[in-house]
PDB file of C-alpha atoms and ligand atoms in Angstrom:
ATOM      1  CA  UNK A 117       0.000   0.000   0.000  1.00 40.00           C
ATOM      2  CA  UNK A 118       2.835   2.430   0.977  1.00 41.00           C
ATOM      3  CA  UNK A 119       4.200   2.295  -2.673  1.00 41.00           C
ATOM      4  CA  UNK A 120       0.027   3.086  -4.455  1.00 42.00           C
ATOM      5  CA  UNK A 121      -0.036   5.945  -1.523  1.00 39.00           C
ATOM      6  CA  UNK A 122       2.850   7.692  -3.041  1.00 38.00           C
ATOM      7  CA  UNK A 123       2.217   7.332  -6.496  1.00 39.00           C
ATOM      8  CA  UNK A 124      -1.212   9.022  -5.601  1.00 43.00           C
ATOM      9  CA  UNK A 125       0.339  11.806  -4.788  1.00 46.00           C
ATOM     10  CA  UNK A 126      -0.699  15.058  -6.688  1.00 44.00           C
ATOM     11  CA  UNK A 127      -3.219  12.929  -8.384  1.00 42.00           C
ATOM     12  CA  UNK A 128      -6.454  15.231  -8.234  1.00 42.00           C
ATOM     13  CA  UNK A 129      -9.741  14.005  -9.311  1.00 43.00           C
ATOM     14  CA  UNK A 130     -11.769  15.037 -12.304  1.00 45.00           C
ATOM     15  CA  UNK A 131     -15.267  16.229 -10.625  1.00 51.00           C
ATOM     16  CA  UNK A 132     -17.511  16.187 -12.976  1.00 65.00           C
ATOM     17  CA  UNK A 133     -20.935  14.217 -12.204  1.00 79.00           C
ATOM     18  CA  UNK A 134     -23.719  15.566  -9.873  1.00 92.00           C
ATOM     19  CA  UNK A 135     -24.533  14.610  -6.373  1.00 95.00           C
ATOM     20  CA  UNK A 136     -28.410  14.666  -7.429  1.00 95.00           C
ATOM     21  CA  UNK A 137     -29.597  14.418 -11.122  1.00 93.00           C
ATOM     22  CA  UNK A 138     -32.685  15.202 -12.428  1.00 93.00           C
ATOM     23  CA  UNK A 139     -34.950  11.615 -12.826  1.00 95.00           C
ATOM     24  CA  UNK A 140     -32.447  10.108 -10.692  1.00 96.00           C
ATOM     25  CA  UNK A 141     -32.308   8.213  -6.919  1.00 97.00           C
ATOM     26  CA  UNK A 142     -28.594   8.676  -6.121  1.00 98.00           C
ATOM     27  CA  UNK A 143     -27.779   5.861  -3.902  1.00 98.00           C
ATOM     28  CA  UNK A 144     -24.454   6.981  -1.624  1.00 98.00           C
ATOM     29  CA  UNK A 145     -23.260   3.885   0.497  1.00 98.00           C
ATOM     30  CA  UNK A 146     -19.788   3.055   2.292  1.00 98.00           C
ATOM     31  CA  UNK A 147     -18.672   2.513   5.871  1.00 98.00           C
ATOM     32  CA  UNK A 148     -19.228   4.903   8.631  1.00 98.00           C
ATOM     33  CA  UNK A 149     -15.177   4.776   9.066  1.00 98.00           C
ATOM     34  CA  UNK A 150     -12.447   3.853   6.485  1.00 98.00           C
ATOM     35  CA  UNK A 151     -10.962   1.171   9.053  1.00 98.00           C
ATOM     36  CA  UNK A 152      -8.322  -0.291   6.707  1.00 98.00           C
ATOM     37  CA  UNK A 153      -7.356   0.070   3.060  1.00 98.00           C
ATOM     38  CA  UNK A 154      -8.523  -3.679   2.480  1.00 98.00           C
ATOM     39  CA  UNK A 155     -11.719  -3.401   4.339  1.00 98.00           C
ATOM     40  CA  UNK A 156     -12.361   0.100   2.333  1.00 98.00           C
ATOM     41  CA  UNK A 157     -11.645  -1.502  -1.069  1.00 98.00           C
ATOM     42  CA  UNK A 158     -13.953  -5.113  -0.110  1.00 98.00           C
ATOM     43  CA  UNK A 159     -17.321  -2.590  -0.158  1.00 98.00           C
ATOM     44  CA  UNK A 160     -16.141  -0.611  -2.985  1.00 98.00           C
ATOM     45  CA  UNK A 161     -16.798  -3.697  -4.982  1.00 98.00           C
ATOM     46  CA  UNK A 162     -20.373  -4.366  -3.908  1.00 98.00           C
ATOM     47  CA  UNK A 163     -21.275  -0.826  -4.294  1.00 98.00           C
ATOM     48  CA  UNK A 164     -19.490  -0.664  -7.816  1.00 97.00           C
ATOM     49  CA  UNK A 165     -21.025  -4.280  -8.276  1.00 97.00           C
ATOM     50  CA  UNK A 166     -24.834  -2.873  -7.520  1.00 97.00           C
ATOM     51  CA  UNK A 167     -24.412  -0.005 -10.223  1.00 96.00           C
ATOM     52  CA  UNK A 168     -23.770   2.753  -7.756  1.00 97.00           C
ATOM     53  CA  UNK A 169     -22.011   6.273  -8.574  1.00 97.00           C
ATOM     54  CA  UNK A 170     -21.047   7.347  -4.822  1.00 98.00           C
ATOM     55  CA  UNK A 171     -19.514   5.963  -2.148  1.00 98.00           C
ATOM     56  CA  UNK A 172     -19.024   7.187   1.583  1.00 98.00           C
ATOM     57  CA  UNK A 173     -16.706   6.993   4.009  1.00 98.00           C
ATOM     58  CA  UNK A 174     -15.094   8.715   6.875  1.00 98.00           C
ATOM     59  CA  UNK A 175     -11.679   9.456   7.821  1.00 98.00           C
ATOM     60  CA  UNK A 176     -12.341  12.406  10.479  1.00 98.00           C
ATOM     61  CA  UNK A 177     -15.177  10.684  12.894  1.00 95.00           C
ATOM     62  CA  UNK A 178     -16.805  12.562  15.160  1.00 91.00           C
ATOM     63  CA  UNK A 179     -17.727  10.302  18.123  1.00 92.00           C
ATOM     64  CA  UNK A 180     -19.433  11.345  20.666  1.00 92.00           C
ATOM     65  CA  UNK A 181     -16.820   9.232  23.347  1.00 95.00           C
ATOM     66  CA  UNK A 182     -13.318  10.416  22.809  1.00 95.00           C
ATOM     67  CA  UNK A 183     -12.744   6.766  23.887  1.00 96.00           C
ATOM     68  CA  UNK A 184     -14.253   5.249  20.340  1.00 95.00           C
ATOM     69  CA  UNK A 185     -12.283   4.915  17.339  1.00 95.00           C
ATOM     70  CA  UNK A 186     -11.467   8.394  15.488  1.00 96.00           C
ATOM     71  CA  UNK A 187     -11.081   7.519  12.042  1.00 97.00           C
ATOM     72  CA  UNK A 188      -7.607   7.033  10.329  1.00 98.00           C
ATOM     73  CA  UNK A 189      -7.642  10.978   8.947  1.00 97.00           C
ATOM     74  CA  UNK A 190      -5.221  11.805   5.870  1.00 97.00           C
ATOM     75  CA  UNK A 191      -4.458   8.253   5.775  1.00 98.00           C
ATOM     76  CA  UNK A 192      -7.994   7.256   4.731  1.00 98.00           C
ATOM     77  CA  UNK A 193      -8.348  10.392   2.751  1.00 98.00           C
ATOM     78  CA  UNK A 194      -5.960   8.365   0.719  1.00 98.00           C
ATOM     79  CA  UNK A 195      -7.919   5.205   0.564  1.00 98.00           C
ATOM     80  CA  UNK A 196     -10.882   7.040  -0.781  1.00 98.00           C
ATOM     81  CA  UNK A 197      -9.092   8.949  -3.555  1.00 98.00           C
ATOM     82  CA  UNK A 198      -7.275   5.579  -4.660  1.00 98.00           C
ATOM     83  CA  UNK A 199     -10.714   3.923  -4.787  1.00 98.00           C
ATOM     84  CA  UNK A 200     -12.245   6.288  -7.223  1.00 97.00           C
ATOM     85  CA  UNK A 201      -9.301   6.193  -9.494  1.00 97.00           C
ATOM     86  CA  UNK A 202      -9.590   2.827  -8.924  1.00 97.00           C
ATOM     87  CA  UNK A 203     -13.429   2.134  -9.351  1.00 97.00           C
ATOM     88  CA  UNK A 204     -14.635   5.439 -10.718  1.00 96.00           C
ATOM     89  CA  UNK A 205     -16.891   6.008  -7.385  1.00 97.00           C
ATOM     90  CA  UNK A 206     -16.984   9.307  -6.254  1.00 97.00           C
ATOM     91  CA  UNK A 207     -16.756   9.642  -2.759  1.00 98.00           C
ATOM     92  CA  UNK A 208     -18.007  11.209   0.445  1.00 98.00           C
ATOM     93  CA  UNK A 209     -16.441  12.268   3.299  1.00 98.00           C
ATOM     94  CA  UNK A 210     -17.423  14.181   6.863  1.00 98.00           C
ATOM     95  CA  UNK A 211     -15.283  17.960   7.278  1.00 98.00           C
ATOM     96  CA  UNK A 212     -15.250  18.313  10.530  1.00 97.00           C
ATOM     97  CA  UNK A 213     -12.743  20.720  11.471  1.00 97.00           C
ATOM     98  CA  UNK A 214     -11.725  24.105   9.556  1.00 98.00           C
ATOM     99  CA  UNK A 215      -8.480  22.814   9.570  1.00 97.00           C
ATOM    100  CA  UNK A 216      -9.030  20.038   7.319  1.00 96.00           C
ATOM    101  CA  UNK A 217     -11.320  21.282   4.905  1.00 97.00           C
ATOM    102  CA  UNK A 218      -8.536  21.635   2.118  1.00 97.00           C
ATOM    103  CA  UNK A 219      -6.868  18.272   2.595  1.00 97.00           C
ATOM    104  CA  UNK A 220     -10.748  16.544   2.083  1.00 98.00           C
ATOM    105  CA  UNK A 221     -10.925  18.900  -1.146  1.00 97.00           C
ATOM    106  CA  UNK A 222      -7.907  17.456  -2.332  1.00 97.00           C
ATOM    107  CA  UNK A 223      -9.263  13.781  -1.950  1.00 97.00           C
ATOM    108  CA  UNK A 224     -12.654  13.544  -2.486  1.00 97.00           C
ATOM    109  CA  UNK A 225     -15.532  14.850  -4.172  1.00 97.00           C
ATOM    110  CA  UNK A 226     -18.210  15.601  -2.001  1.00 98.00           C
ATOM    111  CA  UNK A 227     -17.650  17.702   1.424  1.00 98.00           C
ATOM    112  CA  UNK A 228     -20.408  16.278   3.926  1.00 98.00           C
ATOM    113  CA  UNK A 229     -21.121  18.583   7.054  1.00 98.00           C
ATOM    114  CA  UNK A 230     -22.145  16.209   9.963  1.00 98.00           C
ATOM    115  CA  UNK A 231     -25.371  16.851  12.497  1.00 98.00           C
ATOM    116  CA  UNK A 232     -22.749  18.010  15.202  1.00 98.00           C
ATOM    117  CA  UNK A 233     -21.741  20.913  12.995  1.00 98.00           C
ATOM    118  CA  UNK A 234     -24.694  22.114  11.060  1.00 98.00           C
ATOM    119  CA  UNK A 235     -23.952  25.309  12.876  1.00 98.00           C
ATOM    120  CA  UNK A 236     -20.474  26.075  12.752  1.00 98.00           C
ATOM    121  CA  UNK A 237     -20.673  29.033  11.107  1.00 98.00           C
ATOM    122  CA  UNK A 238     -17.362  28.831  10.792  1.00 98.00           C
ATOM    123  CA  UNK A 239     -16.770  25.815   9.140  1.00 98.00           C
ATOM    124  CA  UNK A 240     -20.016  26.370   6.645  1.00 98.00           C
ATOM    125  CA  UNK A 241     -18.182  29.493   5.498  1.00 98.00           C
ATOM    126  CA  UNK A 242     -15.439  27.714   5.168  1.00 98.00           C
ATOM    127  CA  UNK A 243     -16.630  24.748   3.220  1.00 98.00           C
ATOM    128  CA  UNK A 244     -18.613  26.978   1.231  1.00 97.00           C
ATOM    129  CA  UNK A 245     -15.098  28.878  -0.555  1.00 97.00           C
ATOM    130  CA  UNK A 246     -13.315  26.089  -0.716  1.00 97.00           C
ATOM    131  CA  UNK A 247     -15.769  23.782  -2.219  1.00 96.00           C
ATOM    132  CA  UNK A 248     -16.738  26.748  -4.540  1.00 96.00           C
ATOM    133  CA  UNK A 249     -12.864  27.507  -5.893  1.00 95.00           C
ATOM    134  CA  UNK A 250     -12.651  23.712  -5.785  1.00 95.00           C
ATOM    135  CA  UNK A 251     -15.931  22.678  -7.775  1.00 94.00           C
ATOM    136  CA  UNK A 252     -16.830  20.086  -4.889  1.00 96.00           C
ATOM    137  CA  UNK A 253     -20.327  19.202  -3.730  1.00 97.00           C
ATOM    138  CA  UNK A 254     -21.657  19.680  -0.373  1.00 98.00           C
ATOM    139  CA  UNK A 255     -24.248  17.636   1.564  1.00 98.00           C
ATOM    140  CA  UNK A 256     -25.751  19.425   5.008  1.00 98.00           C
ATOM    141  CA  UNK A 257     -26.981  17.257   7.440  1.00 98.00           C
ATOM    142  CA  UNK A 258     -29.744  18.754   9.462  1.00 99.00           C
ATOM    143  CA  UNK A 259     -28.836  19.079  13.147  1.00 98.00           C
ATOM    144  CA  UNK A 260     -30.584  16.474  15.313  1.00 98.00           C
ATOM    145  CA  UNK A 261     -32.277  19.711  17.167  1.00 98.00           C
ATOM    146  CA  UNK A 262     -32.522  22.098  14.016  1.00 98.00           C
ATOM    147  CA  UNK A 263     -35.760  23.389  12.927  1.00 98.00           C
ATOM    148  CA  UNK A 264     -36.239  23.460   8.922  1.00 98.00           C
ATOM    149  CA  UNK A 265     -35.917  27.028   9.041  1.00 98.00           C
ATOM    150  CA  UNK A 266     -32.376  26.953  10.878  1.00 98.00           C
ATOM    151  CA  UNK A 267     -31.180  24.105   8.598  1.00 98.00           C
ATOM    152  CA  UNK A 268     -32.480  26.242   5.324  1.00 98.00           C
ATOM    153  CA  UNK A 269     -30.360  29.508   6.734  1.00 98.00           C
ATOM    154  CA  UNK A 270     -27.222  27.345   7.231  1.00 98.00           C
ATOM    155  CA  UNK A 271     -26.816  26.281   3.380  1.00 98.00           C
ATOM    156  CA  UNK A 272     -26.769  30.120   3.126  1.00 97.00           C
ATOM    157  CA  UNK A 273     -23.859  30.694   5.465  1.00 98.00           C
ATOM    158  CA  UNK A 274     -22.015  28.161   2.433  1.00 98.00           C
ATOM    159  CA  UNK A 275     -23.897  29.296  -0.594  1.00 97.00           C
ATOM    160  CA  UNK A 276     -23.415  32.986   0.215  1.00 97.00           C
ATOM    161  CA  UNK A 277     -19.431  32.287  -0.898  1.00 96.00           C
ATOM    162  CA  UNK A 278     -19.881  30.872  -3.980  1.00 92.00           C
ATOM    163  CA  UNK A 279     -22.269  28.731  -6.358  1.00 82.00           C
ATOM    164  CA  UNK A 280     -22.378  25.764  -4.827  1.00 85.00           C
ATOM    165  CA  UNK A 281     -24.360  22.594  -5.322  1.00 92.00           C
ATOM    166  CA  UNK A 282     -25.692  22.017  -1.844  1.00 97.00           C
ATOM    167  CA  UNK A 283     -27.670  18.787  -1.008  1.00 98.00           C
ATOM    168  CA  UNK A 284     -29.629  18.617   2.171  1.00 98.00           C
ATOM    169  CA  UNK A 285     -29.672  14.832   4.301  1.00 99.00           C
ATOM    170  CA  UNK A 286     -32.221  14.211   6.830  1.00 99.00           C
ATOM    171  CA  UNK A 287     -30.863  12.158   9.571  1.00 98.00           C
ATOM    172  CA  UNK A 288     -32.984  12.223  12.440  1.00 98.00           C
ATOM    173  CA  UNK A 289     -33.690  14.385  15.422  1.00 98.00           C
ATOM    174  CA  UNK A 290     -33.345  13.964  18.697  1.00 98.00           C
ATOM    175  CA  UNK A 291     -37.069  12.992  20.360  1.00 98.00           C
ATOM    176  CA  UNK A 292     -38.575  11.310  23.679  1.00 98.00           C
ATOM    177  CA  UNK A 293     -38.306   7.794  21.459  1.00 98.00           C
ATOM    178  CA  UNK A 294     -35.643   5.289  22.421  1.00 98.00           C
ATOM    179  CA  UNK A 295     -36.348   2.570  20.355  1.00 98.00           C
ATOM    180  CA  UNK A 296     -34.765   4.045  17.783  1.00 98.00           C
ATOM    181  CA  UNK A 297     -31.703   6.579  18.049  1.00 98.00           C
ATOM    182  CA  UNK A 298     -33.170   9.311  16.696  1.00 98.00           C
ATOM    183  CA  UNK A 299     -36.911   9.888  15.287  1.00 98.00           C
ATOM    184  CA  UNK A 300     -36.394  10.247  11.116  1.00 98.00           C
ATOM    185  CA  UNK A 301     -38.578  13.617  10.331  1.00 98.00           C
ATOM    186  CA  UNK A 302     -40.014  12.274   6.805  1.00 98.00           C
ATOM    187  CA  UNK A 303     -42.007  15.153   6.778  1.00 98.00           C
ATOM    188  CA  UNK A 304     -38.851  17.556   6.474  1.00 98.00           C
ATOM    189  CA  UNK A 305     -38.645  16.361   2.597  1.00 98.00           C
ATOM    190  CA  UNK A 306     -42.050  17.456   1.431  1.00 98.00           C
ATOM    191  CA  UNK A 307     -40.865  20.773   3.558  1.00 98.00           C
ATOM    192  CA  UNK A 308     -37.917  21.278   1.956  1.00 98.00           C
ATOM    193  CA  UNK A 309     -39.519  20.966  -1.549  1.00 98.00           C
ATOM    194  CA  UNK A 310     -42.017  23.492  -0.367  1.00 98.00           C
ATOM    195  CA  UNK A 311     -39.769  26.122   0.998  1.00 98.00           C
ATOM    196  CA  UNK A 312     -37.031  26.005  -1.154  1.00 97.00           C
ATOM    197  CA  UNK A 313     -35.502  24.133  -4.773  1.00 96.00           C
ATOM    198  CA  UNK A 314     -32.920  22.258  -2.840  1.00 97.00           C
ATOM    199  CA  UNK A 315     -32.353  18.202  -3.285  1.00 98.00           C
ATOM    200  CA  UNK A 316     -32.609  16.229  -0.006  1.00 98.00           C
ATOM    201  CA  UNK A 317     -31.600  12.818   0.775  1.00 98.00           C
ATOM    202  CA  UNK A 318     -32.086  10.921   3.667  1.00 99.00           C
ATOM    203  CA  UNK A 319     -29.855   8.911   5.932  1.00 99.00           C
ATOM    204  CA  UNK A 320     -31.924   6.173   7.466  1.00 99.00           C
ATOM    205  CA  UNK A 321     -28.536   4.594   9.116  1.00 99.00           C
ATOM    206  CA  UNK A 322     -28.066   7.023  11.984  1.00 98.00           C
ATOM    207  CA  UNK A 323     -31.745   7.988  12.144  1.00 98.00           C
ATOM    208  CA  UNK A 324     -32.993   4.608  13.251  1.00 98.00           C
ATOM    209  CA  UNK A 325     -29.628   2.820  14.523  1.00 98.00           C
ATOM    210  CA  UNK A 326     -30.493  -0.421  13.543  1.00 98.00           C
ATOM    211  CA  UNK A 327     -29.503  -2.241  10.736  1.00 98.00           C
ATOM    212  CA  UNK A 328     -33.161  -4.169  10.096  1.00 98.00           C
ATOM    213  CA  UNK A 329     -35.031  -0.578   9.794  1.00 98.00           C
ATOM    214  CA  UNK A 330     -33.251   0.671   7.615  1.00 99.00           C
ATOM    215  CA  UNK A 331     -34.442  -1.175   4.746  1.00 98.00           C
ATOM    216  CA  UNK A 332     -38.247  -0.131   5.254  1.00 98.00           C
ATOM    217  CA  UNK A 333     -37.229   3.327   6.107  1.00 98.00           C
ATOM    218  CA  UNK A 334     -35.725   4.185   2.858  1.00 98.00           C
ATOM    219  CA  UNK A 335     -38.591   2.991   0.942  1.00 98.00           C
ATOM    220  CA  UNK A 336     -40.516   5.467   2.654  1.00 98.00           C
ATOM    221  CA  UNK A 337     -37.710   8.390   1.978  1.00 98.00           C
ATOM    222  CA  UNK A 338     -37.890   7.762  -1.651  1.00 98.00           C
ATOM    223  CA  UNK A 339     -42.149   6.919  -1.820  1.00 97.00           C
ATOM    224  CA  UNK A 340     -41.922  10.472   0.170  1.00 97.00           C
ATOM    225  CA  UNK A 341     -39.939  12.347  -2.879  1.00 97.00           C
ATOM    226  CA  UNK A 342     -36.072  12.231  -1.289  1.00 98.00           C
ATOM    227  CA  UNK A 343     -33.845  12.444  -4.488  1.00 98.00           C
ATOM    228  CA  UNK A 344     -31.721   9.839  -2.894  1.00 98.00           C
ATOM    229  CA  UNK A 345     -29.912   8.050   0.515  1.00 98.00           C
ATOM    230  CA  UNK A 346     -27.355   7.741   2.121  1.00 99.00           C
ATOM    231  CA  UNK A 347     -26.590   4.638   4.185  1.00 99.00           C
ATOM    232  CA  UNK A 348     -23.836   2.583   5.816  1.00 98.00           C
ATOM    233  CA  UNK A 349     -22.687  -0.415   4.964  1.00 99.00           C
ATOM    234  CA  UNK A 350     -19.690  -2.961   5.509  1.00 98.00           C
ATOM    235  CA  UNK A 351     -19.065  -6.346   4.315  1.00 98.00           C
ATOM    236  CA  UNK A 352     -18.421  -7.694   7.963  1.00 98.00           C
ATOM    237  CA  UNK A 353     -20.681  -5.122  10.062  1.00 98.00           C
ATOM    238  CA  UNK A 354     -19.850  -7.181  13.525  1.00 98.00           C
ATOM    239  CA  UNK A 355     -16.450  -6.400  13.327  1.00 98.00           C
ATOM    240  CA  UNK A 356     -16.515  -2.681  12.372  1.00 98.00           C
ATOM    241  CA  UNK A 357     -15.040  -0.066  14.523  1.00 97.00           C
ATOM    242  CA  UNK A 358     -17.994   2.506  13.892  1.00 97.00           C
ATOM    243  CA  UNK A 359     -21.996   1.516  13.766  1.00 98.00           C
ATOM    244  CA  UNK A 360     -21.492  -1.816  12.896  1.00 98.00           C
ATOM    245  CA  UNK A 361     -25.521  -2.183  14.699  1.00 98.00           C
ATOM    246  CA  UNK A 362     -26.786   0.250  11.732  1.00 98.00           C
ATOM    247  CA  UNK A 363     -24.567  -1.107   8.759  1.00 98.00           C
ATOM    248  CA  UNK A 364     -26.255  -2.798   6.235  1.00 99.00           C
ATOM    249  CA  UNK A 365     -23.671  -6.257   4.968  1.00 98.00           C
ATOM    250  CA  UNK A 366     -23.610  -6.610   1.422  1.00 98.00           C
ATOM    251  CA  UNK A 367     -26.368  -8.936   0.821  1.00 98.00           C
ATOM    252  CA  UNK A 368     -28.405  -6.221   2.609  1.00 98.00           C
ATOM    253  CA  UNK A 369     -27.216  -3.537   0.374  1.00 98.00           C
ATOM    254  CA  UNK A 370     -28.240  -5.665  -2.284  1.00 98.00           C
ATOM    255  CA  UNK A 371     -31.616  -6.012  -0.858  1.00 98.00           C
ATOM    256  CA  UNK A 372     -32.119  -2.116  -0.693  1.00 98.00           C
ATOM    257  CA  UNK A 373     -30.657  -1.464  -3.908  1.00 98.00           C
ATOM    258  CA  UNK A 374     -33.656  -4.125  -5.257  1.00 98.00           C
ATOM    259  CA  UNK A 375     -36.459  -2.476  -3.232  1.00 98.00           C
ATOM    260  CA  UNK A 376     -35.929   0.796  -4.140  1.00 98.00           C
ATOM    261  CA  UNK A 377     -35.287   0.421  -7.401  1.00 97.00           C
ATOM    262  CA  UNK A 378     -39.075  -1.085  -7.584  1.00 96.00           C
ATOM    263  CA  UNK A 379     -40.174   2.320  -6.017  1.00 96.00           C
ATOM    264  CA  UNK A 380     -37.931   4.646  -8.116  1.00 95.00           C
ATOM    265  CA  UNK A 381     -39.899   2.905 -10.995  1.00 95.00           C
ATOM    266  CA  UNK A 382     -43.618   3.367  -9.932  1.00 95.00           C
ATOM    267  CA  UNK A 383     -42.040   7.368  -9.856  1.00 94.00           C
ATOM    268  CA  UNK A 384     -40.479   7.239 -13.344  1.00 95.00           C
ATOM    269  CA  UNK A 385     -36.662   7.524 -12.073  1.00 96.00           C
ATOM    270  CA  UNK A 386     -33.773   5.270 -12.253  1.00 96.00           C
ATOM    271  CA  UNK A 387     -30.801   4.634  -9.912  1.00 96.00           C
ATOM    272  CA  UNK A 388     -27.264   5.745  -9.924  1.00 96.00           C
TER     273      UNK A 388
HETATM  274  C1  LIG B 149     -21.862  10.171   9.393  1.00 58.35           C
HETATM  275  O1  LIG B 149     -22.605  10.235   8.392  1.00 58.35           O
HETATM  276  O2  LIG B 149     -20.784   9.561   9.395  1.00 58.35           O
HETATM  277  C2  LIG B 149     -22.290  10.831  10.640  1.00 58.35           C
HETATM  278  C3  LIG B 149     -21.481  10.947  11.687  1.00 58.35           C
HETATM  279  O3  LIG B 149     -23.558  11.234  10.593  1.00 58.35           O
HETATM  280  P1  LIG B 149     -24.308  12.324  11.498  1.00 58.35           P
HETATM  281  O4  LIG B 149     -23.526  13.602  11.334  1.00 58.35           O
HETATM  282  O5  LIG B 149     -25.664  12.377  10.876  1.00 58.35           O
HETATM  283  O6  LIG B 149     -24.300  11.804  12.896  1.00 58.35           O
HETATM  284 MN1  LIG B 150     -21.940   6.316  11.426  1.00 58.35          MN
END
């Protein structure tokens, strides 16, 4: 690996596709942390495998213990960039930090601001001029105790430096329910399309926190109009080092990929 790494080096990639396309689900799955170069490239191949343009995974985790796993930073920034010269996947990683917004813009395609950070203005500004000189994509996750209206004025904090395509993600807020880990606001989609011409996925992984709803949850996102999902998967999810209880294993993925496709054709769309 030490010998790809280097040749990688100064290798930047060619960003041309959309995150969301008109007529089109866009189906983004990966891990929830790049654990290892091997176990990185293993779901590559099922997601390249079930037809799918994106791929996600993160190298900066924030975890709510500092005693979990932290991701392996520029290391799997690495990993992702070799897998979509290497597959043609465009990737998807979380910024979490102002300081390593550039190093993510050199590496992957599409910036991704996580639920803890919808409102660091900071970091939105931030995002929003580099991914603007840089022609990257950015997807805003909605804070899990954001009203619409707060999540709406934070893609103006990052479209306010630049033209950016911005893509919202519902992920769940934060209710009394504890059978799931958060309560996934369907209703915020049909909102969104109200109040504004943004796309909006939905991440049914970290809304629900189990691996068996997600599945039946992201039917509904896409019967309820999302333009696409996000989810996590992992080809062994007992062993992974991040949300292993949420990740979908390959077979699953398979499974979604199937069922939503059925939807996406009573609606007249494809998948990508
Ligand atoms: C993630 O997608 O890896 C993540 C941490 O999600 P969220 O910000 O929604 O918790
Ligand atoms: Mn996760």
């Amino acid at each position: 690996m030490e010998n790809k790494k280097e040749k990688l080096e100064g290798i930047e990639i060619k960003d041309d596709a959309k995150l969301i396309e008109e007529g089109y689900i866009t189906i983004i799955a990966g891990p929830c942390a790049i654990e290892s170069w091997e176990q990185l490239d293993a779901i590559a191949k099922v997601v390249k495998n079930l037809g799918l343009s994106f791929m996600r995974g993160g190298a900066y985790k924030p975890r709510t213990s500092p005693y979990s796993f932290q991701g392996l930073g520029e290391e799997g920034l690495k990993y992702l960039k070799e897998i979509n010269i290497k597959y043609g996947l465009k990737t998807v990683t979380e910024v979490t930090d102002t300081e390593n917004v550039e190093i993510i813009a050199n590496n992957v395609d599409v910036l991704q601001i996580g639920t803890r950070n919808m409102s660091n203005f900071a970091l939105l500004k931030k995002v929003g001029r580099v991914a603007n000189e840089r022609n990257k994509k950015v997807l805003l996750k909605r804070g899990w105790a954001s009203s619409i209206k707060e999540w709406l004025l934070a893609v103006e904090y990052i479209t306010l430096q630049g033209n950016t395509e911005v893509v919202l993600c519902e992920r769940g807020i934060r209710t009394f329910e504890t059978d799931t880990r958060f309560t996934l606001d369907l209703s915020a989609v049909p909102v969104i399309k109200k109040l504004s011409k943004l796309p909006i996925i939905v991440d049914p992984s970290h809304a629900v926190g189990w691996s068996d709803l997600v599945i039946p949850m992201s039917r509904a996102a896409i019967a309820v109009g999302a333009d696409g999902l996000i989810v996590e998967a992992h080809t062994n999810p007992s062993q992974a080092l991040s949300d292993g209880q949420q990740s979908l294993n390959a077979k699953e993925l398979a499974e979604l990929v199937r069922q939503v496709k059925n939807i996406a054709d009573v609606i007249g769309k494809k998948i990508r």
